[in-house]
PDB file of C-alpha atoms and ligand atoms in Angstrom:
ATOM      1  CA  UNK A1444      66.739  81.747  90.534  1.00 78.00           C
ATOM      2  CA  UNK A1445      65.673  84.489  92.754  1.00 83.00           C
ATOM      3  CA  UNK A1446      64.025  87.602  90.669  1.00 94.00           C
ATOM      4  CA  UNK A1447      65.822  89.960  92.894  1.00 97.00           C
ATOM      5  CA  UNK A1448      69.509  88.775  91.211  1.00 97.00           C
ATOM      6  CA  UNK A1449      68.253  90.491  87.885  1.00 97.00           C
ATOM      7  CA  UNK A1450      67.400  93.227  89.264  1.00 98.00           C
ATOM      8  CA  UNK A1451      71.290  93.699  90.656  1.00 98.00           C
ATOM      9  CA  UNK A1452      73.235  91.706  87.851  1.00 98.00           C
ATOM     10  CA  UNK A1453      73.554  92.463  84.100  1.00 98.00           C
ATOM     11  CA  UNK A1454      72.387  88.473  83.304  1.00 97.00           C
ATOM     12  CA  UNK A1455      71.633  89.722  79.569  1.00 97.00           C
ATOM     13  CA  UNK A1456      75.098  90.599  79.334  1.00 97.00           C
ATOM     14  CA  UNK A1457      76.495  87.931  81.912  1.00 98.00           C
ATOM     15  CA  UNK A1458      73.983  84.657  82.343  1.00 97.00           C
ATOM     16  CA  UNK A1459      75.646  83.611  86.159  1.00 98.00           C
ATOM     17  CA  UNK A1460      72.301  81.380  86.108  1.00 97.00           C
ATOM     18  CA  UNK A1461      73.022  79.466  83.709  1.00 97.00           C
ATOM     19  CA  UNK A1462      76.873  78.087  83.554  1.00 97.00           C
ATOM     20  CA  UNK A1463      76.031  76.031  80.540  1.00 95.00           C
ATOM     21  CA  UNK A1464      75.188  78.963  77.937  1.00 96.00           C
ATOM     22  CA  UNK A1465      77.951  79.684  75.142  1.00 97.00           C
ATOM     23  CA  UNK A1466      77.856  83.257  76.443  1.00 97.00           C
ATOM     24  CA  UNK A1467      78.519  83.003  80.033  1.00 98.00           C
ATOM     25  CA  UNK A1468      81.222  80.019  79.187  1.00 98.00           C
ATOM     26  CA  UNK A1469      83.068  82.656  76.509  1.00 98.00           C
ATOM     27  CA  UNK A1470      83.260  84.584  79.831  1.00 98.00           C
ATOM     28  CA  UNK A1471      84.296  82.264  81.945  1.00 98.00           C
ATOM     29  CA  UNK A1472      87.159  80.832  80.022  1.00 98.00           C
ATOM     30  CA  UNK A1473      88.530  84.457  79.696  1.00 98.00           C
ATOM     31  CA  UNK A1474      88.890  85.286  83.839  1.00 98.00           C
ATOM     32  CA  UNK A1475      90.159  81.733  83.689  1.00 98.00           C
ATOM     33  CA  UNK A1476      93.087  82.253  81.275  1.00 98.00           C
ATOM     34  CA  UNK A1477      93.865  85.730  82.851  1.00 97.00           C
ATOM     35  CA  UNK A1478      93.485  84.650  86.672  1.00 96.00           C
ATOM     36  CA  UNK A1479      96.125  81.784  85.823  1.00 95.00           C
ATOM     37  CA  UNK A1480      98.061  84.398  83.679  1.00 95.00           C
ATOM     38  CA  UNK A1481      98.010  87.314  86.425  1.00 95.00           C
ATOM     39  CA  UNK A1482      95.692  86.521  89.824  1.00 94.00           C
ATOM     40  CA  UNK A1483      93.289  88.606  88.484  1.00 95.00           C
ATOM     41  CA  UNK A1484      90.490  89.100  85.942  1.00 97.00           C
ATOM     42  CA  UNK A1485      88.105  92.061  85.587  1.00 97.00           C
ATOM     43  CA  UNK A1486      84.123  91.802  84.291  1.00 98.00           C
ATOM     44  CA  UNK A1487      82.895  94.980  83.198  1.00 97.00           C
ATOM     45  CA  UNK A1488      79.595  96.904  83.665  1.00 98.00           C
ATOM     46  CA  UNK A1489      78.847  93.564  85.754  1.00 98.00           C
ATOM     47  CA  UNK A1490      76.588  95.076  88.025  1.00 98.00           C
ATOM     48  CA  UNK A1491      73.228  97.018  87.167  1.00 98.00           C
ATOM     49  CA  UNK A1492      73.804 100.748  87.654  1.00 97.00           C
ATOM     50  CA  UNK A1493      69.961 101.057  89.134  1.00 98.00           C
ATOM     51  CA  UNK A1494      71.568  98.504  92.242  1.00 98.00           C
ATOM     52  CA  UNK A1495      74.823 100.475  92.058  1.00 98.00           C
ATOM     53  CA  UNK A1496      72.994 103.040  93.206  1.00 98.00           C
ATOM     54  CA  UNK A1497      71.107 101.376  95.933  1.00 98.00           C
ATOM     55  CA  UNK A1498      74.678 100.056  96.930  1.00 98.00           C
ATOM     56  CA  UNK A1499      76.312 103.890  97.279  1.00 98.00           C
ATOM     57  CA  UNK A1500      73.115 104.482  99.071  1.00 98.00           C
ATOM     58  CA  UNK A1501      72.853 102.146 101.544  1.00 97.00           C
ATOM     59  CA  UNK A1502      76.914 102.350 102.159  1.00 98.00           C
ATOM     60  CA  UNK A1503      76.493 106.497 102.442  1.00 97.00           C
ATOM     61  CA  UNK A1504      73.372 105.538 105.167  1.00 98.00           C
ATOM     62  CA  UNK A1505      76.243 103.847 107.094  1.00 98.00           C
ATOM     63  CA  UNK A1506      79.469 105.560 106.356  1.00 96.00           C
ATOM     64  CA  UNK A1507      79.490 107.279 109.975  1.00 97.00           C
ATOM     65  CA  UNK A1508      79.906 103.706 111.421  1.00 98.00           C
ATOM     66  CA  UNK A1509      82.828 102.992 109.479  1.00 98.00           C
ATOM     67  CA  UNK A1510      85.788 101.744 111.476  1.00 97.00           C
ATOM     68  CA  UNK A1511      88.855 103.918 109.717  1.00 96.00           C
ATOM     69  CA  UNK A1512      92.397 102.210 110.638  1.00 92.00           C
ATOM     70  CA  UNK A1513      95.617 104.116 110.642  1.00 90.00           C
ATOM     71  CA  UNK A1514      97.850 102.057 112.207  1.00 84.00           C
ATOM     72  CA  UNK A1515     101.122 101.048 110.371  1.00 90.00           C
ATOM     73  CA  UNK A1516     100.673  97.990 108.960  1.00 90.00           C
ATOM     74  CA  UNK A1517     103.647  95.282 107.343  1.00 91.00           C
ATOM     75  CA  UNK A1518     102.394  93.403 104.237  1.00 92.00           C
ATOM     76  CA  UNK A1519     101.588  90.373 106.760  1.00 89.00           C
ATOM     77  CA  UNK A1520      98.816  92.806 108.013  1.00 86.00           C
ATOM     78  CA  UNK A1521     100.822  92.959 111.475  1.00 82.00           C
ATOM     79  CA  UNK A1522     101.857  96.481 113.224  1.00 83.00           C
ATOM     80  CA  UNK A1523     104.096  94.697 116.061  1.00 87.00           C
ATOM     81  CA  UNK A1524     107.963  94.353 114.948  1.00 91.00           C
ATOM     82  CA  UNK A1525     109.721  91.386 114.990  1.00 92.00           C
ATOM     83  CA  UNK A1526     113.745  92.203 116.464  1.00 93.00           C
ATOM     84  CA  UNK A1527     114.564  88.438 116.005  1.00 94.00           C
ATOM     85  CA  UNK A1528     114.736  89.009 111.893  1.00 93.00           C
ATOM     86  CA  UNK A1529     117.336  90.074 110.120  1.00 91.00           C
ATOM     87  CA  UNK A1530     116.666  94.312 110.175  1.00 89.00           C
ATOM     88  CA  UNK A1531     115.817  93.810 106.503  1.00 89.00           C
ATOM     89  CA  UNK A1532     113.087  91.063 106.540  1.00 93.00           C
ATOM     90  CA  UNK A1533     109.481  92.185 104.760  1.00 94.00           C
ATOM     91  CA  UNK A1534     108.096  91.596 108.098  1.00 94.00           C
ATOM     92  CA  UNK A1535     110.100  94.748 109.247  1.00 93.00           C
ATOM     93  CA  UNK A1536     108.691  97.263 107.217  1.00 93.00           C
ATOM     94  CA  UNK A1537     105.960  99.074 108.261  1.00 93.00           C
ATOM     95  CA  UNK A1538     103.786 101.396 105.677  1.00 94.00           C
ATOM     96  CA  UNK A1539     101.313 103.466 106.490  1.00 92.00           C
ATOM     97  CA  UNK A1540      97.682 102.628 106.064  1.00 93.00           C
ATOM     98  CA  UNK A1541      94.671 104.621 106.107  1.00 95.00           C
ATOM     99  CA  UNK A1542      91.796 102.444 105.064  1.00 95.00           C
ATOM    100  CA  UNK A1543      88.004 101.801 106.329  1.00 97.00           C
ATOM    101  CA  UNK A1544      85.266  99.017 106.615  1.00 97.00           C
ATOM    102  CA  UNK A1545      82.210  98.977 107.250  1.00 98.00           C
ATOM    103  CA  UNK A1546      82.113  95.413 108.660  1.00 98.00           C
ATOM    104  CA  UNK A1547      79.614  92.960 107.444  1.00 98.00           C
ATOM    105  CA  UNK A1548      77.995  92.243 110.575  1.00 98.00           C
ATOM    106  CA  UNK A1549      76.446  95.558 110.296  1.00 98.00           C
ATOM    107  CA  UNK A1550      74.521  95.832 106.962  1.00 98.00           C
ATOM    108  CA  UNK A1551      70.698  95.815 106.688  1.00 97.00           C
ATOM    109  CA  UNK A1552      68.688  92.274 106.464  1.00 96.00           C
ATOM    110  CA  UNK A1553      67.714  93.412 102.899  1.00 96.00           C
ATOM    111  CA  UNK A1554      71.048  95.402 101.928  1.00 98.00           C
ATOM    112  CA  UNK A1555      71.058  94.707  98.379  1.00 98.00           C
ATOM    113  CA  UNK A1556      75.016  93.581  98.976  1.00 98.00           C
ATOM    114  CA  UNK A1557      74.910  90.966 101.189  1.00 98.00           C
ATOM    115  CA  UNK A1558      71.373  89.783  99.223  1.00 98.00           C
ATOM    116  CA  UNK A1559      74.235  89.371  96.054  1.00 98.00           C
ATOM    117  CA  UNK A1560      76.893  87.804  97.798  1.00 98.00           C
ATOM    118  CA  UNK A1561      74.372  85.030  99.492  1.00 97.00           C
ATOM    119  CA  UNK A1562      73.457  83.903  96.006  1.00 97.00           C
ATOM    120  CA  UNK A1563      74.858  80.353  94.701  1.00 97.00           C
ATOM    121  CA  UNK A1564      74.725  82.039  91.155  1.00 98.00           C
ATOM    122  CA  UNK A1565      77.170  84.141  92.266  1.00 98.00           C
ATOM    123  CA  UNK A1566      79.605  81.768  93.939  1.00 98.00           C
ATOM    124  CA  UNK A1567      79.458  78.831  91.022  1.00 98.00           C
ATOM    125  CA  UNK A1568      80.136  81.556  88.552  1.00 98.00           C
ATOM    126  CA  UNK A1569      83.290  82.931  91.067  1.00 98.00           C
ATOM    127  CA  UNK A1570      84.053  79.085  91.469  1.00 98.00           C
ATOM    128  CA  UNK A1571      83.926  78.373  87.412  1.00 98.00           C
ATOM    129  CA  UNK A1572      85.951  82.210  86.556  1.00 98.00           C
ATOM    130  CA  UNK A1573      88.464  80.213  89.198  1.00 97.00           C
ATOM    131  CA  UNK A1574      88.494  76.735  87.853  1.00 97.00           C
ATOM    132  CA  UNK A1575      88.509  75.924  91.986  1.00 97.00           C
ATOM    133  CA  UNK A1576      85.686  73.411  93.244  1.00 97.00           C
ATOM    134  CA  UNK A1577      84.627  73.763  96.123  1.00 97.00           C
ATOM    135  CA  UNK A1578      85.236  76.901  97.103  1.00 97.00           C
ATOM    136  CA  UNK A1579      83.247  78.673 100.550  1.00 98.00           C
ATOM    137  CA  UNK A1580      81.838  82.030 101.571  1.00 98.00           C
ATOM    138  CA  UNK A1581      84.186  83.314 104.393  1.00 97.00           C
ATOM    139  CA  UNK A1582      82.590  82.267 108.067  1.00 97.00           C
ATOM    140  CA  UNK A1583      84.157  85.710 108.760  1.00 97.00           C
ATOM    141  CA  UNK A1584      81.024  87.832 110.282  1.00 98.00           C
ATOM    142  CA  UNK A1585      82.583  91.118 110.014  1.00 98.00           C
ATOM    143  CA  UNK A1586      84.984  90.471 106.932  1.00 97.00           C
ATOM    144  CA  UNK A1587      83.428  88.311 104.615  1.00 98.00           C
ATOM    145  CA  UNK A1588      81.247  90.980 102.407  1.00 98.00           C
ATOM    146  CA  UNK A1589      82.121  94.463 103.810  1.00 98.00           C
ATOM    147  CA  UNK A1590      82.425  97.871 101.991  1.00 98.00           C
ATOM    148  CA  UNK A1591      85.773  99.205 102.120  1.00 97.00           C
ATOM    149  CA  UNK A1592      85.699 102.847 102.572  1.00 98.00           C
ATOM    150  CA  UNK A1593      88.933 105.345 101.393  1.00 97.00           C
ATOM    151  CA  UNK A1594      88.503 108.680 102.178  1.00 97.00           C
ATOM    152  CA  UNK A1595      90.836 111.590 100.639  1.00 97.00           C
ATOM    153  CA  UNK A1596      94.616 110.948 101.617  1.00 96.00           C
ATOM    154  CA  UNK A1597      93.510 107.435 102.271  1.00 97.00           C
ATOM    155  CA  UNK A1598      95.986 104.193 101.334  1.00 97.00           C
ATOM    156  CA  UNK A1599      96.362 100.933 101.743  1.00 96.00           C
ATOM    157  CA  UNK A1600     100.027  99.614 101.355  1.00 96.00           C
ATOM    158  CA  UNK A1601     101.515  96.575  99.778  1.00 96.00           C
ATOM    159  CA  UNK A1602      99.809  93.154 101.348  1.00 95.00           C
ATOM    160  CA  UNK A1603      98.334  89.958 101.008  1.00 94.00           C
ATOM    161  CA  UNK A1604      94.436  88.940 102.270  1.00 92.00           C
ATOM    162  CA  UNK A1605      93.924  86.436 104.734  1.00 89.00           C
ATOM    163  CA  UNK A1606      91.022  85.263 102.679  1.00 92.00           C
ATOM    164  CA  UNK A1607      92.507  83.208  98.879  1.00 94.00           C
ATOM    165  CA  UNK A1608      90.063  85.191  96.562  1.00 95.00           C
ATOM    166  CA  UNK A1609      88.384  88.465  96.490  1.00 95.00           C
ATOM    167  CA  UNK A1610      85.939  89.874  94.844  1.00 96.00           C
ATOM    168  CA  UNK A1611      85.992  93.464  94.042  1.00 96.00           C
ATOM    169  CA  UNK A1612      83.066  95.671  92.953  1.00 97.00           C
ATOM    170  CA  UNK A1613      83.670  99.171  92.117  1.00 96.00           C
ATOM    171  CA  UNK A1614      80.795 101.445  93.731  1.00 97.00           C
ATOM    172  CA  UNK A1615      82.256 105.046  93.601  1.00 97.00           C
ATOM    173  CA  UNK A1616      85.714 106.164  92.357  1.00 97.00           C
ATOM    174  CA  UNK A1617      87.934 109.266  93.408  1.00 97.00           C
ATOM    175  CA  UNK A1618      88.373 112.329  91.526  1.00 97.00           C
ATOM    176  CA  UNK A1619      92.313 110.937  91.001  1.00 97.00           C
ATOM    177  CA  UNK A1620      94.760 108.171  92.346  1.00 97.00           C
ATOM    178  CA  UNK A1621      93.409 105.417  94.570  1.00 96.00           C
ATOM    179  CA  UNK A1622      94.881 103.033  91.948  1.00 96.00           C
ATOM    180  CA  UNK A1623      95.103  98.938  92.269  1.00 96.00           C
ATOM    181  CA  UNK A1624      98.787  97.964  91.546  1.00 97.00           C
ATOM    182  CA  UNK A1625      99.327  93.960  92.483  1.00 96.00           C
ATOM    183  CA  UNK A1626     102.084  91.488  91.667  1.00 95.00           C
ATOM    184  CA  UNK A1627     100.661  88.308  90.377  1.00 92.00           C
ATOM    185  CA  UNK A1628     101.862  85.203  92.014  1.00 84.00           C
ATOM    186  CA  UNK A1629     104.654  86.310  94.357  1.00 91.00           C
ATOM    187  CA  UNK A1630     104.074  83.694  96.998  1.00 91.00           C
ATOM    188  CA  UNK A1631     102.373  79.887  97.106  1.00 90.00           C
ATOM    189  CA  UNK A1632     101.479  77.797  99.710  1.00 90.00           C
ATOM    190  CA  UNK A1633     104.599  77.098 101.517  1.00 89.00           C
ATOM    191  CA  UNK A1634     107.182  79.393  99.624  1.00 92.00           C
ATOM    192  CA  UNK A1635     106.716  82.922 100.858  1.00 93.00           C
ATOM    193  CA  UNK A1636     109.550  84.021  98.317  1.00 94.00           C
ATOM    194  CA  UNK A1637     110.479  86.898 100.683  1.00 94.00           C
ATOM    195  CA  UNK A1638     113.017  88.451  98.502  1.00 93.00           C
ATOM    196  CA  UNK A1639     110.866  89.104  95.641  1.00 94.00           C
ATOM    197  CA  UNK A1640     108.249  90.470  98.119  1.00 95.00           C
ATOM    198  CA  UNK A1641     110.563  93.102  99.925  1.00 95.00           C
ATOM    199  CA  UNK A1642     111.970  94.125  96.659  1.00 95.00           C
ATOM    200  CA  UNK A1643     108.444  95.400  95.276  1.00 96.00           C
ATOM    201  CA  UNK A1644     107.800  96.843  98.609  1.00 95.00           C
ATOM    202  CA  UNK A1645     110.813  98.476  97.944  1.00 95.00           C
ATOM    203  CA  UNK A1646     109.984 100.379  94.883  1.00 96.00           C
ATOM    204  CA  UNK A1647     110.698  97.875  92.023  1.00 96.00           C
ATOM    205  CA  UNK A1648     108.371  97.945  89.513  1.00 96.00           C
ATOM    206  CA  UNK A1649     109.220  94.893  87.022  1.00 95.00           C
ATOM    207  CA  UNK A1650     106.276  92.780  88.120  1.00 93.00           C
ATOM    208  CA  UNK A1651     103.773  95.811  89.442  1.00 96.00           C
ATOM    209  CA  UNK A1652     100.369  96.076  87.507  1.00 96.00           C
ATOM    210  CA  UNK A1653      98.138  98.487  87.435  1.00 96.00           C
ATOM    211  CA  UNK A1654      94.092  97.826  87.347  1.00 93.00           C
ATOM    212  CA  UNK A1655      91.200 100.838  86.242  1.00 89.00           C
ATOM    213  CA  UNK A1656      88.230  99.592  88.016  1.00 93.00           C
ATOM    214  CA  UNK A1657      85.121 101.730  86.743  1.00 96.00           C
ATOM    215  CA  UNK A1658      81.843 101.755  88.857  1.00 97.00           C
ATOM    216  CA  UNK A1659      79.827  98.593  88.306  1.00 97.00           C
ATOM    217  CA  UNK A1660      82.718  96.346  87.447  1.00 97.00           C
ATOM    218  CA  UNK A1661      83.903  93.072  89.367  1.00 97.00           C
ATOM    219  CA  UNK A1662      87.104  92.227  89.764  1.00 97.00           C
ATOM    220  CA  UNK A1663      88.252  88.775  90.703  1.00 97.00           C
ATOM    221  CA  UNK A1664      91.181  88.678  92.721  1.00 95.00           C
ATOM    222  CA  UNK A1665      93.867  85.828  94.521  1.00 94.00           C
ATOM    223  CA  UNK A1666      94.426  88.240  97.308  1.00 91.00           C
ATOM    224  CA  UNK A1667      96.525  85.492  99.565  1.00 91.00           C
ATOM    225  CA  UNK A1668      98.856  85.008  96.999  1.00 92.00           C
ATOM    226  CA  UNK A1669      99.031  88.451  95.066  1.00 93.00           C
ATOM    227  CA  UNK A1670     101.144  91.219  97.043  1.00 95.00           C
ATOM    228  CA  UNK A1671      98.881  94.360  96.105  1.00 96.00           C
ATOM    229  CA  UNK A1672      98.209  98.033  97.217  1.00 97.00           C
ATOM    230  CA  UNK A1673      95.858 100.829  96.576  1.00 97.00           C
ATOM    231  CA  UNK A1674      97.389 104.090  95.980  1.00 97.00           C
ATOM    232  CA  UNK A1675      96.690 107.066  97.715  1.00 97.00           C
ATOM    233  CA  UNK A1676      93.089 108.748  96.670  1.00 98.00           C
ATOM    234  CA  UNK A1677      93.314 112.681  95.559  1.00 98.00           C
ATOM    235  CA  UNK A1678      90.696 114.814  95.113  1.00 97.00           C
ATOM    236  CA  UNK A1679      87.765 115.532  97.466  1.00 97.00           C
ATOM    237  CA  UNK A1680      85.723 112.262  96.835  1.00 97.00           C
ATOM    238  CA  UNK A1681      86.158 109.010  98.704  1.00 97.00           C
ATOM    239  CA  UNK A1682      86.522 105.377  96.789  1.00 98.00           C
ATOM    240  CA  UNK A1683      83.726 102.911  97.965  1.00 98.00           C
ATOM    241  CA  UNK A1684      84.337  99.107  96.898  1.00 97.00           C
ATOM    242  CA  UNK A1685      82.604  95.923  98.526  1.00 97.00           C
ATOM    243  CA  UNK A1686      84.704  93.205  98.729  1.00 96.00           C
ATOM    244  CA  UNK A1687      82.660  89.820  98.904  1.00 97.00           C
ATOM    245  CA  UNK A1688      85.494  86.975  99.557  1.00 97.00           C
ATOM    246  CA  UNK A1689      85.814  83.629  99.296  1.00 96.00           C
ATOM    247  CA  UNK A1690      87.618  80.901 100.631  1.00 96.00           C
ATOM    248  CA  UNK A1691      88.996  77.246 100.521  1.00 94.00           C
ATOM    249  CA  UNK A1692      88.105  76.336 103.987  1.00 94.00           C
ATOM    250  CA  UNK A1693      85.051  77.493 105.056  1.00 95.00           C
ATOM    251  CA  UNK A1694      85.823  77.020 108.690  1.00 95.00           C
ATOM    252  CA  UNK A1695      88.206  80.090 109.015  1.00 93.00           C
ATOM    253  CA  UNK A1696      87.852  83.641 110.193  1.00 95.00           C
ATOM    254  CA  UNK A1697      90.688  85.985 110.472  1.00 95.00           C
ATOM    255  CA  UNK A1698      92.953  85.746 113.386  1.00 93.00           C
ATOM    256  CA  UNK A1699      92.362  88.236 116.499  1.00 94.00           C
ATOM    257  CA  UNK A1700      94.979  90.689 115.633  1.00 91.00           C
ATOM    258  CA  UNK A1701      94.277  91.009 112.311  1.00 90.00           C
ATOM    259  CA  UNK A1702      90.138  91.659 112.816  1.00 95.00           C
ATOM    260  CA  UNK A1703      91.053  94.417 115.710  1.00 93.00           C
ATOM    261  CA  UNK A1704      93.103  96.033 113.721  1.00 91.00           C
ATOM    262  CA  UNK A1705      91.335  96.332 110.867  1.00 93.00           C
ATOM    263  CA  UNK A1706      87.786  95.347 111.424  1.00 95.00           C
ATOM    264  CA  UNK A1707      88.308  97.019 115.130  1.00 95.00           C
ATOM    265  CA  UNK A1708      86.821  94.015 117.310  1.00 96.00           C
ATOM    266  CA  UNK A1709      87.235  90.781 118.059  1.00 97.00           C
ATOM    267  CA  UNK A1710      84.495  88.537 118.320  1.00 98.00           C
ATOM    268  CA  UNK A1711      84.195  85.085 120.030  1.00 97.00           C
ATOM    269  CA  UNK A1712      84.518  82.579 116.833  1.00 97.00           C
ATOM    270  CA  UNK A1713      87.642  84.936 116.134  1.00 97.00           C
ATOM    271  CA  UNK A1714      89.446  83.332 119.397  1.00 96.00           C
ATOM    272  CA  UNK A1715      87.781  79.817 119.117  1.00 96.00           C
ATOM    273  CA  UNK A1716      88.844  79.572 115.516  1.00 95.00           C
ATOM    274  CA  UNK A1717      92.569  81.096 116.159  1.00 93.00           C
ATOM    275  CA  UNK A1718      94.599  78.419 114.417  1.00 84.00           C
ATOM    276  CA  UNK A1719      97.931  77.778 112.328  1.00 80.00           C
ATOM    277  CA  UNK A1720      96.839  78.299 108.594  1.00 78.00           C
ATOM    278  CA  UNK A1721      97.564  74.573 106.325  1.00 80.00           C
ATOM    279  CA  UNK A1722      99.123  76.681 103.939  1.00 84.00           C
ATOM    280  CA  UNK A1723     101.865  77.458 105.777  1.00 81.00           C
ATOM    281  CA  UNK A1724     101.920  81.166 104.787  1.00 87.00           C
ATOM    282  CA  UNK A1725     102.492  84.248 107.136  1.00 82.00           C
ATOM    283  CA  UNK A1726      98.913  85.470 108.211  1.00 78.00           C
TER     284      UNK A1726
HETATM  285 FE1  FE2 B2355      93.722  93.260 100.075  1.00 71.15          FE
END
């Protein structure tokens, strides 16, 4: 094990090093029985607050090159309407979005973020919390560990990730709002269940949850397959998160339209890598 990873993770608290310790397998089975139960499970104080630190720091350093989107966005991540659907469809409703990145391809060799999410420790422990072998870091080279930025007013509507699981790490929280709300298990691989998804984006509330993230906790997440949203931040002070994914095919980035619009560029393995997705969902 690299000495850095102890400087960054609580390993008293949550051995990642070593999968075969009662402790870290207590752990484990718990985000296991809760990500089957609800997509999601939550590992407090996680993170060292000494690296939190270094993390707000190094994010504040950059925040000026954050690329802030705007556009209205459908839960498919696409802004362009669809006329041949029924006026109805999920894919027809448009929410706003006011969300930033600061994309991955721009953080410091020795950003104490991208140091974490390059660690196997990290990934066998995701992998284990999962109960999914093998699973990838994203080949995305903007996406795959950037901070997401949300600056007062800011939201991010109802959606699914292009990426199967996400990992999110609290860095800074708003004065108020800026809430996680997610529907576990709305859609699997080749059954979108659109109904279900337009009636949540309609204001139903029956299967919404709500998540308290505090700074230094990680949250692991099936983004693909979870409709979620982040509600809008009050107050004068901005939400920072990184959000380190991972994936089941490590040769997949996120399609063109999806990394201009919300990364803001497109790079070359973005158009030689533009193909249908195997699991048949909407992307
Ligand atoms: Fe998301």
């Amino acid at each position: 094990m690299n000495d850095r990873l102890k400087t960054i993770v609580d390993l008293e608290k949550y051995p990642i090093q070593d999968l075969n310790s009662p402790k870290i397998k207590e752990i484990i089975n718990k985000c296991k029985t809760d990500l089957d139960k609800f997509s999601c499970a939550t590992i407090p104080n996680f993170i060292l607050s000494k690296s939190l630190k270094i993390m707000n720091t190094e994010l504040e350093k950059q925040v000026d090159e954050v690329f802030m989107s705007k556009k209205s966005i459908n839960a498919y991540l696409y802004s362009k309407d669809d006329p041949s659907l029924p006026k109805n469809h999920p894919k027809r409703i448009f929410m706003d979005r006011d969300n930033g990145y600061l994309n991955s391809d721009l953080f410091s060799k020795d950003s104490e973020m991208k140091f974490l999410y390059e660690q196997e420790e990290l990934l066998k422990f995701v992998s284990a919390c999962l109960g999914i072998s093998p699973i990838y870091r994203w080949a995305d080279p903007l996406a795959c560990h950037a901070y997401n930025v949300m600056r007062p007013e800011g939201i991010l509507p109802w959606h699914f990730d292009s990426c199967e699981f996400t990992l999110s790490l609290m860095i800074q929280k708003p004065e108020k709002g800026g809430i996680f709300e997610y529907c576990p298990n709305i859609r699997e691989p080749g059954n979108e269940n659109f109904e279900e998804v337009k009636k949540v984006i309609d204001g139903d509330r029956t299967k919404v949850r709500q998540l308290k993230l505090e700074p230094g906790d990680l949250q692991i997440f099936k983004g693909r397959f979870t409709l979620h949203r982040v509600t809008k931040i009050e107050g004068n002070r901005s939400r920072y998160l990184c959000i380190p994914a991972y994936v089941l095919d490590p040769w997949r980035v996120n399609t063109p339209e999806h990394s201009k619009a919300i990364y803001g560029k497109v790079l070359p393995i973005h158009l030689e890598r533009n193909k249908e997705r195997a699991d048949g969902l909407a992307d």
